[in-house]
mmCIF file of C-alpha atoms in Angstrom:
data_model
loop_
_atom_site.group_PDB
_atom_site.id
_atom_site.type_symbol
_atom_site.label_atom_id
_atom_site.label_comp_id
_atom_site.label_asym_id
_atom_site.label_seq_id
_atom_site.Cartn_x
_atom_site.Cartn_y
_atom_site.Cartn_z
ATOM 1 C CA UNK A 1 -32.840 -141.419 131.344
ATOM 2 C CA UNK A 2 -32.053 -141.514 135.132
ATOM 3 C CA UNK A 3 -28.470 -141.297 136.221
ATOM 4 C CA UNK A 4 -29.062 -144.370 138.424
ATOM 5 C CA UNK A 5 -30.087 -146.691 135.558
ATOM 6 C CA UNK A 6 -27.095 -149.099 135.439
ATOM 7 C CA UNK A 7 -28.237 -151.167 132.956
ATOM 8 C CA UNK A 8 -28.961 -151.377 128.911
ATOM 9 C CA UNK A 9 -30.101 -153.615 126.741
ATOM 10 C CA UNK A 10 -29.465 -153.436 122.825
ATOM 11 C CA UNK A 11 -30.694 -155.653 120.021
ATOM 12 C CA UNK A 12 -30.370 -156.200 116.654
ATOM 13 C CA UNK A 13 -30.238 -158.855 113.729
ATOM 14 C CA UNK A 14 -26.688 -160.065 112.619
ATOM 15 C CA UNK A 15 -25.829 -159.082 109.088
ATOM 16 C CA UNK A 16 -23.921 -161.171 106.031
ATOM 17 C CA UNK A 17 -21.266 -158.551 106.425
ATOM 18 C CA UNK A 18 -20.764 -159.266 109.817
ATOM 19 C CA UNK A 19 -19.157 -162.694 109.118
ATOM 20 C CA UNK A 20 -15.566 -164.467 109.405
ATOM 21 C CA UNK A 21 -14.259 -166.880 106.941
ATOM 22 C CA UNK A 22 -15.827 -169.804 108.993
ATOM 23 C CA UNK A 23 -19.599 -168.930 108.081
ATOM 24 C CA UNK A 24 -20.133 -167.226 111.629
ATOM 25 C CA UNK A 25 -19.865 -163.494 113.055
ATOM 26 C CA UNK A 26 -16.225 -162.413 113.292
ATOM 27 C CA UNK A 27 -15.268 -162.625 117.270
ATOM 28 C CA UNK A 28 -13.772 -158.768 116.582
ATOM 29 C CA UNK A 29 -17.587 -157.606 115.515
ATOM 30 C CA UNK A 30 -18.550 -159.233 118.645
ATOM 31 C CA UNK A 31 -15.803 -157.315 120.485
ATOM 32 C CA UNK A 32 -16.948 -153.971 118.625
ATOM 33 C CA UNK A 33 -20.514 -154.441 120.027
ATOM 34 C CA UNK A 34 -19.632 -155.488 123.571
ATOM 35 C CA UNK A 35 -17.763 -152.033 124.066
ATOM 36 C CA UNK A 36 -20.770 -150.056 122.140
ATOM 37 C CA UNK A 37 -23.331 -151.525 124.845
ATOM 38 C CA UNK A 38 -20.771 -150.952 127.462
ATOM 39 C CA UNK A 39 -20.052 -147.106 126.397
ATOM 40 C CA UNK A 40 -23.784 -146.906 125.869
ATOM 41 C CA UNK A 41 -23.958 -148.056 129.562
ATOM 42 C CA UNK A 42 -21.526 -145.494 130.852
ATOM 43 C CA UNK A 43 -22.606 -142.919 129.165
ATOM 44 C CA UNK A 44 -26.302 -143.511 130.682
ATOM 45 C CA UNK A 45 -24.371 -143.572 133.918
ATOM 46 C CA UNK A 46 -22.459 -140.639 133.820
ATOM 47 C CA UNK A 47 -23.995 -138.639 131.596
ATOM 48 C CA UNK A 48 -20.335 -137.829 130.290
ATOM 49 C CA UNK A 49 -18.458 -138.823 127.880
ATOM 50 C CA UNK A 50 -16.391 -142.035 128.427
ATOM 51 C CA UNK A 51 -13.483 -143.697 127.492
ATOM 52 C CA UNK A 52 -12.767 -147.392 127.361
ATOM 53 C CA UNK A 53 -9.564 -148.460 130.023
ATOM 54 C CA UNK A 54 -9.574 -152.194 130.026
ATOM 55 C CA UNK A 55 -11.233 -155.161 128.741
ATOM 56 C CA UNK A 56 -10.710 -158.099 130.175
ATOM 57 C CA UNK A 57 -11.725 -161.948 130.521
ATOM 58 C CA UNK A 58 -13.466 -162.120 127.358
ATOM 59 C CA UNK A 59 -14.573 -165.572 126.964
ATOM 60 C CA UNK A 60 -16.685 -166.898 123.646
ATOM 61 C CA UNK A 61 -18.990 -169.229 124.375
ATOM 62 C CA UNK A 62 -20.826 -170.297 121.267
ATOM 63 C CA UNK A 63 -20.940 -169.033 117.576
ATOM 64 C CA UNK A 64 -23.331 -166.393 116.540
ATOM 65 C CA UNK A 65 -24.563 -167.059 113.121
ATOM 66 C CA UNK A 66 -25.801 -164.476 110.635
ATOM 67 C CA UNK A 67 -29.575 -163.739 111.116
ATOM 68 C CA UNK A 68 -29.993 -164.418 114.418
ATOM 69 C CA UNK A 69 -30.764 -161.993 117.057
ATOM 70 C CA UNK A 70 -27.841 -160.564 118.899
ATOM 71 C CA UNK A 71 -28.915 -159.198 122.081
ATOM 72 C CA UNK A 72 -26.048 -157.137 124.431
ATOM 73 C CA UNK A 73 -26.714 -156.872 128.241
ATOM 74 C CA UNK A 74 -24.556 -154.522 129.887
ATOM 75 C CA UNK A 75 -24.623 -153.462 133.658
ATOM 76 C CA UNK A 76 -22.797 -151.498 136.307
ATOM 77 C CA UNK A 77 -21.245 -153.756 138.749
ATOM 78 C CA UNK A 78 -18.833 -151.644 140.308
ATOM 79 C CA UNK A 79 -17.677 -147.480 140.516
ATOM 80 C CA UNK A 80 -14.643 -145.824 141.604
ATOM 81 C CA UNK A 81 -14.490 -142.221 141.809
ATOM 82 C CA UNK A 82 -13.983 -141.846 138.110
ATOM 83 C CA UNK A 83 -15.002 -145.634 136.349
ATOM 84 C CA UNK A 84 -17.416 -147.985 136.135
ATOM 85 C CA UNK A 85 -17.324 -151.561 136.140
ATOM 86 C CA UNK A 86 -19.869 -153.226 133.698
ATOM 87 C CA UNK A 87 -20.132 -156.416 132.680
ATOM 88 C CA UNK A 88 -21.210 -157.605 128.906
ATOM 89 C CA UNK A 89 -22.924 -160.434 128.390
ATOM 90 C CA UNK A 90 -23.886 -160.978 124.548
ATOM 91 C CA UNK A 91 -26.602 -163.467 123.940
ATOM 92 C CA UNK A 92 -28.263 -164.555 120.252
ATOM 93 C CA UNK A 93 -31.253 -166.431 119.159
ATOM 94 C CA UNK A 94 -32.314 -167.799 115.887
ATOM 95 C CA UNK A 95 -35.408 -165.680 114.328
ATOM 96 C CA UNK A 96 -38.751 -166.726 116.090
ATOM 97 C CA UNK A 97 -37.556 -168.693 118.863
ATOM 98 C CA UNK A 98 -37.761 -167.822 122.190
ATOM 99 C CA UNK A 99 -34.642 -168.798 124.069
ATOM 100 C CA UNK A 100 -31.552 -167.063 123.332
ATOM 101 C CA UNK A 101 -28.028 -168.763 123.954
ATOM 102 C CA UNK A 102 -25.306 -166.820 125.976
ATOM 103 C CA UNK A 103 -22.241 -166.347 123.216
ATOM 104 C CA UNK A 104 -20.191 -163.841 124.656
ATOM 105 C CA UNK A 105 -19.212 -162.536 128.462
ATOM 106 C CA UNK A 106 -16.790 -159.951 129.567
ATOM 107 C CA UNK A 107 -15.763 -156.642 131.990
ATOM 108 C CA UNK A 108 -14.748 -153.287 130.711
ATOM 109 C CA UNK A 109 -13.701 -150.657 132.719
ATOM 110 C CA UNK A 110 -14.485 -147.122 131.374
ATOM 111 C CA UNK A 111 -13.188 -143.863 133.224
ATOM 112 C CA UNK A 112 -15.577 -140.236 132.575
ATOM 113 C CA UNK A 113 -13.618 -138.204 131.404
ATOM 114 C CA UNK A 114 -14.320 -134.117 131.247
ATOM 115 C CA UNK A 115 -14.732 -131.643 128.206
ATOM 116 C CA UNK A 116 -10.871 -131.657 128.724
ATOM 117 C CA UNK A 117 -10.463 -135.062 128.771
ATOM 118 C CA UNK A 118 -9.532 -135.527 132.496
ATOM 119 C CA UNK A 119 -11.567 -137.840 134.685
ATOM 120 C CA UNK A 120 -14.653 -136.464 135.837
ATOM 121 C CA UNK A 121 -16.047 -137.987 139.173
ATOM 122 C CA UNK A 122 -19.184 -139.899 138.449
ATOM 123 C CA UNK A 123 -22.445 -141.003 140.981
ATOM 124 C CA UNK A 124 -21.488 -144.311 143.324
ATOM 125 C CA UNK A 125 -23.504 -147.721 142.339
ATOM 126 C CA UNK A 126 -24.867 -148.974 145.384
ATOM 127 C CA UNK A 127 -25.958 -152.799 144.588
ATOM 128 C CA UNK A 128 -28.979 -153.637 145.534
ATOM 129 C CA UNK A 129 -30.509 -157.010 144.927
ATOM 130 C CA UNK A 130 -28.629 -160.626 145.349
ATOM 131 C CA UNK A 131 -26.847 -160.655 141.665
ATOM 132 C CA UNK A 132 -25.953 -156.988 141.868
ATOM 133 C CA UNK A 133 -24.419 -157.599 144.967
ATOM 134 C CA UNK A 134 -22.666 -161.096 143.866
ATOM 135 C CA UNK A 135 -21.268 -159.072 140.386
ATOM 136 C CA UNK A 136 -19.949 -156.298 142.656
ATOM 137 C CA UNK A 137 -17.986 -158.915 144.956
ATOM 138 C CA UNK A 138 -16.638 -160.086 141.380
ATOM 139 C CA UNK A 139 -15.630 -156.696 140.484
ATOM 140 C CA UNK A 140 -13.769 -156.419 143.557
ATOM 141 C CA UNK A 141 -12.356 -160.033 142.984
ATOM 142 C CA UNK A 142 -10.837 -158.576 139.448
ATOM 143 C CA UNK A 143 -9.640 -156.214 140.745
ATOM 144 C CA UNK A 144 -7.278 -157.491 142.788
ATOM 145 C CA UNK A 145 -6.305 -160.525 140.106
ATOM 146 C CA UNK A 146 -5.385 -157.207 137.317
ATOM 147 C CA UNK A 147 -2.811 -156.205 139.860
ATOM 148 C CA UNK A 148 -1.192 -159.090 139.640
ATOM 149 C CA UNK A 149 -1.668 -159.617 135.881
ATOM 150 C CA UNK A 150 -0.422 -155.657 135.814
ATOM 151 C CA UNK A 151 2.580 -156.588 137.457
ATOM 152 C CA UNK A 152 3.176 -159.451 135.168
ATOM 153 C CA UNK A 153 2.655 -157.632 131.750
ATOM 154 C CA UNK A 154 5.085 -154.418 133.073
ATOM 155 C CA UNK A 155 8.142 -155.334 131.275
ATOM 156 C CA UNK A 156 6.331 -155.880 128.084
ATOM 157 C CA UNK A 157 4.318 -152.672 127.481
ATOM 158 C CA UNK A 158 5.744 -149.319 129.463
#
């Protein structure tokens, strides 16, 4: 695949062992297969291996329920040096219908990391069209809220 491709699409059905107590897939599958698409994303990016830094403003929309199609759309939206930006959206559909429903949206920053596990510098993401260039203002929007929430959250986990 082409180191500019920054974006991936996955499907799959929903399985019984997939669900909570309340009939529906557990929110922490969901979680599970946001970061798989994401890593899948960044790893089609970098071509390196990459590890997950931050997830953040993960919001669940709807319920997925077991047998429908789940479908997870990641995408670059941003780069540093040494991470990428990518936004999850997870979507799911009943069997044989056409629309699917948006369930599931959130960001995840991953940094490349080296055979040594230091961070490995990684090709820029240059948006191009309209949305790519909206999502890459929101990265940059983010960005500036986690230093605040950073700040906030200090005391409680160094």
């Amino acid at each position: 695949m082409p180191r500019t491709k920054n974006h991936i699409e996955l499907q799959f059905l929903s399985e019984p062992s997939d669900v909570n107590y309340g009939g529906k897939v557990h929110g922490g599958m969901m979680m599970k297969w946001i970061d798989q698409a994401a890593f899948a994303c960044a790893l089609q990016w970098s071509q390196s291996y990459c590890v997950t830094v931050y997830v953040g403003g993960i919001r669940f929309f709807h319920p997925v329920h077991i047998g429908h199609l789940v479908k997870m759309d990641a995408r670059i939206i941003y780069t540093g040096k040494t991470s990428m930006h990518i936004a999850v959206d997870a979507f799911s559909k009943p069997v044989g219908q056409t629309d699917f429903v948006k369930n599931t949206h959130c960001i995840i920053v991953f940094v490349a990391v080296d055979d040594d596990g230091q961070p490995k510098a990684i090709p820029a993401f240059k948006p191009k069209s309209e949305k790519e260039i909206a999502m890459h203002g929101y990265a940059i929007k983010l960005m500036e809220l986690r230093k605040s929430i950073d700040k906030e959250m200090e005391p409680y986990i160094v």
